Amino acid sequence: MQTLREFTRKTKRGNILKIVREHYLRDDIGCGSDLCRQCFQNEVYQLTSQHEIRSTLFKCPHYLVLDTNVVLDQIDVLEEDVIRNVVVLTTVLNEVKHKSSSIYKRFNELIHDRTRNFYVFVNEHHKETYADREPDETANDRNDRAIRLATKWYDDHLQASQSPKDLERSGRAATRVILLTDDAGNRAKAEAESILVASAGDYVKSLEEFPLLVDKLSHKTFENEKKGLPQYPPHLSMKELLEGLRQKKLLQGAFQASRENYLEGSVNVEQYEKGILIQGRESLNRAVDGDLVAVELLPENEWSAPSEIVLEEKNVYADEVPSEERAEDEKDMLKQVRAAASFAERTPTGRIVGIVRRKWRQYCGILQPSLIEDTNRHIFVPADRKIPRIRIETRQAAKLQNQRIIVTIDTWPRNSRYPHGHFVRSLGPLGDTATENEVILLEHDVPHCKFSDEVLSFLPQMPWTITEEDYAKRVDLRDLYICSVDPPGCTDIDDALHCRELPNGNLEVGVHIADVSHFIRPGNALDKEAGSRGTTVYLVGKRIDMVPELLSSNLCSLVGGVERFAFSCVWEVDKEANVLSKRFHKSVIKSKRAMTYEEAQVIIDDPTQQNEIAKSLRNLNRLAKILKKRRMDNGALVLASPEIRFQVDSETHEPLEVEVKQMRETNSMVEEFMLLANITVAEHIATEFSECAVLRRHPRPPPTNFDPLVKAARYQGFQVDIESGLELSYSLDKCVKADNPYFNTMIRILTTRCMMQAVYFISGSLQKEEFFHYGLAAPIYTHFTSPIRRYSDIMVHRLLAASIGADSTYAQLLERKSNEELCHNLNYRHKMAQYAGRASVALNTHLFFRGKEEDEEGYVLFVRKNALQVLIPKYGLEGTLYLKSDKDGKDGLERVKSEFVFTFNEEDYTQRCGDVVFHSFDPVTVRLSLDSSNVQHEKLIFRLVKPYIKGFSVETTSDVTNAQVIATPPPSKKTKKDKKKK
């Protein structure tokens, strides 16, 4: 049977176009119930009478039909095992897919879980359940009617299928079908049509055997909530927002909350290089980090400047009326910032007037139990300081204390200081290494679930061997003395090198990269998963692979003594490292040895070793030095960042020792040839594919980014020229102090902080002059050398293979738009991986210093308004030494000013206390210890030892025991307000 669907569409010219489509209806679509003997059933996904759930609302066995909003709002409830026997209508499934891709993915996983009994009923093509749209009926009303029609048919169909005699004999009641909808109007219509119906909340509360399921309900409002006075301005309607954006009265951008000041944030807008500053609670207007917002720009005379104060919300329970202290904090902050900022320093400032699109996610953190006894209403404190606290209702407060839990936001009404949300699940005990690693991965949106069976199905079958056909298609380089040089413990070896003398006196140098693209074919599930993950993430003692371990640590890894597929880039160079020719080819190699940087350095430095590997390494090292000098002469920057490595206990996974990473000549040797390979490949693919080459650029920082560096160097007597990368490089080389060997490193660390983020892009999207990589002083650059751990390199391999005829091309390879979307994801994943790695280092640093106290030499890296940023060279650690000592009572209201006073000088960025003056790069001695008073945010506390300031510095006399020092550290009571910058 078929019916016709008619609808009209307005063309660009304003004409009305009538469209008629055939819509086929069938009568052989099964109901999916094992109670029915009339329909053809799919035995894999069927509704079963074996899983009955007891409800106080509905005493009979039943199946559930969900409307769209129940799926969208209550997905956390639906994911619980207790919810089974669910009829999923295609009307609902299509609406969910249209409205939220993330929830659709989660819902789809439930449908495909055979143990959950979610049955998809194609109601839109069943002749008894298809609902044609009536005149003047909205699409939403039509869909609601279609859902009711399908529910009614299901209920009638099941009752007709169940024999009264069989039911009487078994003593069971007839199985019914219940519609769950939170739309009161839809419920009223369903009741009028004699359909069993309930709201999701009422139904979940009726499941008395599962009382804790109520905690997972999404709450738009809380029960018995007092309607308080509005605390925020109203948001503009979507219609008003779109009109304001169209007329350019409003600006649109992503909101970024400040980690250091809960009353400040910014909105990244294309028209403004540094974005639009947002200050004050009312101006922030319920925006959450990541939201796409609409901003109204303030008049120029009301513009402000970013604050340099650290302001953290007090540990006061969330009453609905702002306390006097909070109001004082807000007024003080705004007054201090606006008074301190000169007109020249002011930046575009605005206020948020509406939310275009929320980007709420699941948040990790801890529960802060209510001060009121016998209440279910509590406050959730997120681990991410950018996220506001969240009000939730839970009956498990006692159980969830000292647990890391996950909460999601449901809504943020005007009359509530905090957003409303609900509990999702517990991760584990607070402070447990596995739990804290899970928090790091979740908070940085790192995909870390196990690879699915579908993904694993595209891996090669084991045992895997190289065939004669493979040898015939590749260049055989197994006889070359190829070796790899990597960090200790590396199992995912991407690259290997060789260097040999040619008969004409020149040298042949080869970089051989794991041929991952041979195993990961375009468009399959394995490829999509690798593209989604984007990069391998390295935590301390843990690695989250981009590709399954069979590839990353076995078939693709260029381990010593084993034949492997490679993609080779080979040059002929003269003795001065000038490239005379180059060639690319797929190859078969057999690495003669896999070495660590230290082992390779020992071979190079040992003159008694004269084997082929030793000769190859020495030639490579000599050429690398020439290449590096040439890069430096062209303006490449040598930057620095404090990097540390941990020795981890193999059983407990706790850090045993922490030390600064050592850099050897062999590190630089490998780096130079990887850079040369990346540049060579970039030039080639950009020539072959001018519109769709995957490249990497490093934008030149705006001059204002260098202000902290220029000022800090000037006060030390050095002039830093930022006109070009070359001038900057020369300036940095001159910043040397004979009495402070670490001074140049600190200057380079400061320079690193001034840089922009390097990003992937598609060649056709930018002009050639914008391809430039500022840090490397390279006109063009890409990533080719690490395909095991970076998806960008796989994309580059495919382009290179297609250009030399080693592999076939395919449509998506040359599609600019889809590749641009991939690049956006790669940039995001790369940034999150970096942040996750730093968070892991911070976690293990805290574990290392737990129960310890050490005095260490350090240097002042930055001078701030209320703190010193101190660097400890021994550990490569950086932390904050707070200079204020406000003492907060338990209720957060008591304030006692300290006897000593620090004065910040904005002209020369110094702090003075009496006769002691702190400048950037001044040496200090600090005592390191771990403050665990805040169970959620343990802090590495820096306390001043030298120079000595009475009443502030740590006493070091022998009569003061370590226990007393730890028990009463003067600055530690500030941790509720001041925070350590990460």
CSV table of C-alpha atoms in Angstrom, one decimal, residues 202-346:
chain,number,residue,atom,x,y,z
A,202,ASP,CA,6.3,9.9,38.3
A,203,TYR,CA,7.1,6.6,36.7
A,204,VAL,CA,10.6,6.5,38.0
A,205,LYS,CA,9.4,7.4,41.5
A,206,SER,CA,6.9,4.5,41.3
A,207,LEU,CA,9.7,2.0,41.0
A,208,GLU,CA,10.0,1.4,44.7
A,209,GLU,CA,12.5,-1.4,44.3
A,210,PHE,CA,15.0,1.1,42.8
A,211,PRO,CA,14.7,4.3,44.9
A,212,LEU,CA,18.2,5.6,43.9
A,213,LEU,CA,17.1,5.8,40.3
A,214,VAL,CA,15.3,9.1,41.2
A,215,ASP,CA,18.7,10.7,41.6
A,216,LYS,CA,19.3,10.4,37.9
A,217,LEU,CA,16.2,12.3,36.9
A,218,SER,CA,16.7,15.5,34.9
A,219,HIS,CA,15.2,18.4,36.9
A,220,LYS,CA,14.0,21.5,35.2
A,221,THR,CA,12.8,22.7,38.6
A,222,PHE,CA,13.2,21.2,42.1
A,223,GLU,CA,10.2,20.2,44.1
A,224,ASN,CA,9.0,22.6,46.8
A,225,GLU,CA,11.3,25.2,45.4
A,226,LYS,CA,10.7,28.8,46.6
A,227,LYS,CA,10.3,31.2,43.8
A,228,GLY,CA,13.1,33.6,44.7
A,229,LEU,CA,13.9,37.0,43.3
A,230,PRO,CA,15.7,37.0,39.9
A,231,GLN,CA,19.5,37.0,40.3
A,232,TYR,CA,20.3,37.4,36.6
A,233,PRO,CA,18.9,39.5,33.7
A,234,PRO,CA,16.5,37.6,31.4
A,235,HIS,CA,17.9,36.1,28.2
A,236,LEU,CA,16.7,37.4,24.9
A,237,SER,CA,14.5,35.0,22.9
A,238,MET,CA,16.0,33.1,20.0
A,239,LYS,CA,14.0,35.3,17.6
A,240,GLU,CA,15.5,38.5,19.2
A,241,LEU,CA,19.0,37.0,19.2
A,242,LEU,CA,18.8,36.1,15.5
A,243,GLU,CA,17.5,39.5,14.6
A,244,GLY,CA,20.2,41.2,16.7
A,245,LEU,CA,22.9,39.2,15.1
A,246,ARG,CA,21.5,39.9,11.7
A,247,GLN,CA,21.5,43.6,12.3
A,248,LYS,CA,25.0,43.3,13.9
A,249,LYS,CA,23.8,44.9,17.1
A,250,LEU,CA,24.9,41.7,18.8
A,251,LEU,CA,28.0,39.6,18.4
A,252,GLN,CA,28.3,35.8,18.6
A,253,GLY,CA,31.1,33.7,19.9
A,254,ALA,CA,32.2,30.9,22.3
A,255,PHE,CA,32.3,31.8,26.0
A,256,GLN,CA,35.5,31.0,27.8
A,257,ALA,CA,35.4,31.2,31.6
A,258,SER,CA,38.4,32.2,33.6
A,259,ARG,CA,40.2,29.6,35.8
A,260,GLU,CA,41.5,32.3,38.2
A,261,ASN,CA,38.5,34.6,38.7
A,262,TYR,CA,35.0,33.2,38.9
A,263,LEU,CA,33.6,36.6,38.0
A,264,GLU,CA,35.4,37.0,34.7
A,265,GLY,CA,35.4,35.4,31.3
A,266,SER,CA,35.7,36.3,27.6
A,267,VAL,CA,33.9,35.6,24.4
A,268,ASN,CA,36.0,34.8,21.3
A,269,VAL,CA,34.6,36.8,18.4
A,270,GLU,CA,36.1,37.0,14.9
A,271,GLN,CA,36.0,40.8,14.8
A,272,TYR,CA,38.2,41.2,17.9
A,273,GLU,CA,41.7,39.6,18.1
A,274,LYS,CA,41.6,39.1,21.9
A,275,GLY,CA,37.9,38.6,22.2
A,276,ILE,CA,35.4,40.5,24.3
A,277,LEU,CA,35.9,40.8,28.1
A,278,ILE,CA,33.0,39.9,30.4
A,279,GLN,CA,33.2,41.0,34.0
A,280,GLY,CA,30.7,40.6,36.8
A,281,ARG,CA,28.0,38.0,37.6
A,282,GLU,CA,25.2,39.8,35.9
A,283,SER,CA,27.2,40.3,32.7
A,284,LEU,CA,28.2,36.6,32.7
A,285,ASN,CA,24.5,35.9,32.9
A,286,ARG,CA,24.4,32.1,33.4
A,287,ALA,CA,26.9,31.3,30.6
A,288,VAL,CA,28.9,28.1,31.1
A,289,ASP,CA,32.3,27.5,29.6
A,290,GLY,CA,32.0,26.5,26.0
A,291,ASP,CA,28.5,27.9,25.4
A,292,LEU,CA,27.9,29.7,22.1
A,293,VAL,CA,26.6,33.1,23.3
A,294,ALA,CA,25.3,36.4,22.0
A,295,VAL,CA,27.1,39.5,23.4
A,296,GLU,CA,26.1,43.1,23.5
A,297,LEU,CA,29.2,45.4,23.3
A,298,LEU,CA,29.3,48.1,26.0
A,299,PRO,CA,30.0,51.8,25.1
A,300,GLU,CA,33.8,52.4,24.9
A,301,ASN,CA,33.8,54.5,28.0
A,302,GLU,CA,32.6,51.5,30.0
A,303,TRP,CA,35.4,49.2,28.6
A,304,SER,CA,37.6,47.5,31.3
A,305,ALA,CA,40.8,45.5,31.5
A,306,PRO,CA,41.4,41.8,32.5
A,307,SER,CA,42.0,41.5,36.2
A,308,GLU,CA,45.2,40.1,37.6
A,309,ILE,CA,43.7,39.1,40.9
A,310,VAL,CA,42.9,35.5,41.8
A,311,LEU,CA,39.3,35.3,43.0
A,312,GLU,CA,37.8,32.0,43.9
A,313,GLU,CA,34.2,31.6,45.2
A,314,LYS,CA,34.2,31.1,49.0
A,315,ASN,CA,33.4,27.7,50.4
A,316,VAL,CA,30.0,28.9,51.5
A,317,TYR,CA,26.9,26.8,51.0
A,318,ALA,CA,24.7,27.9,48.2
A,319,ASP,CA,22.0,30.1,49.7
A,320,GLU,CA,19.7,31.6,47.1
A,321,VAL,CA,20.4,35.2,48.2
A,322,PRO,CA,24.0,36.4,47.6
A,323,SER,CA,25.8,36.8,50.9
A,324,GLU,CA,27.3,40.1,51.9
A,325,GLU,CA,30.8,38.7,51.4
A,326,ARG,CA,30.0,37.6,47.9
A,327,ALA,CA,28.6,40.9,47.0
A,328,GLU,CA,31.6,42.6,48.6
A,329,ASP,CA,33.9,40.4,46.5
A,330,GLU,CA,32.2,41.3,43.3
A,331,LYS,CA,32.2,45.0,44.0
A,332,ASP,CA,35.8,45.0,45.1
A,333,MET,CA,36.9,43.1,42.0
A,334,LEU,CA,35.1,45.3,39.6
A,335,LYS,CA,36.1,48.5,41.4
A,336,GLN,CA,39.8,47.5,41.6
A,337,VAL,CA,40.0,46.4,38.0
A,338,ARG,CA,38.3,49.5,36.6
A,339,ALA,CA,40.3,51.9,38.7
A,340,ALA,CA,43.6,50.2,37.9
A,341,ALA,CA,43.2,50.0,34.2
A,342,SER,CA,44.4,53.1,32.3
A,343,PHE,CA,42.5,54.0,29.1
A,344,ALA,CA,45.2,52.5,26.8
A,345,GLU,CA,45.0,49.1,28.5
A,346,ARG,CA,41.2,48.8,28.2
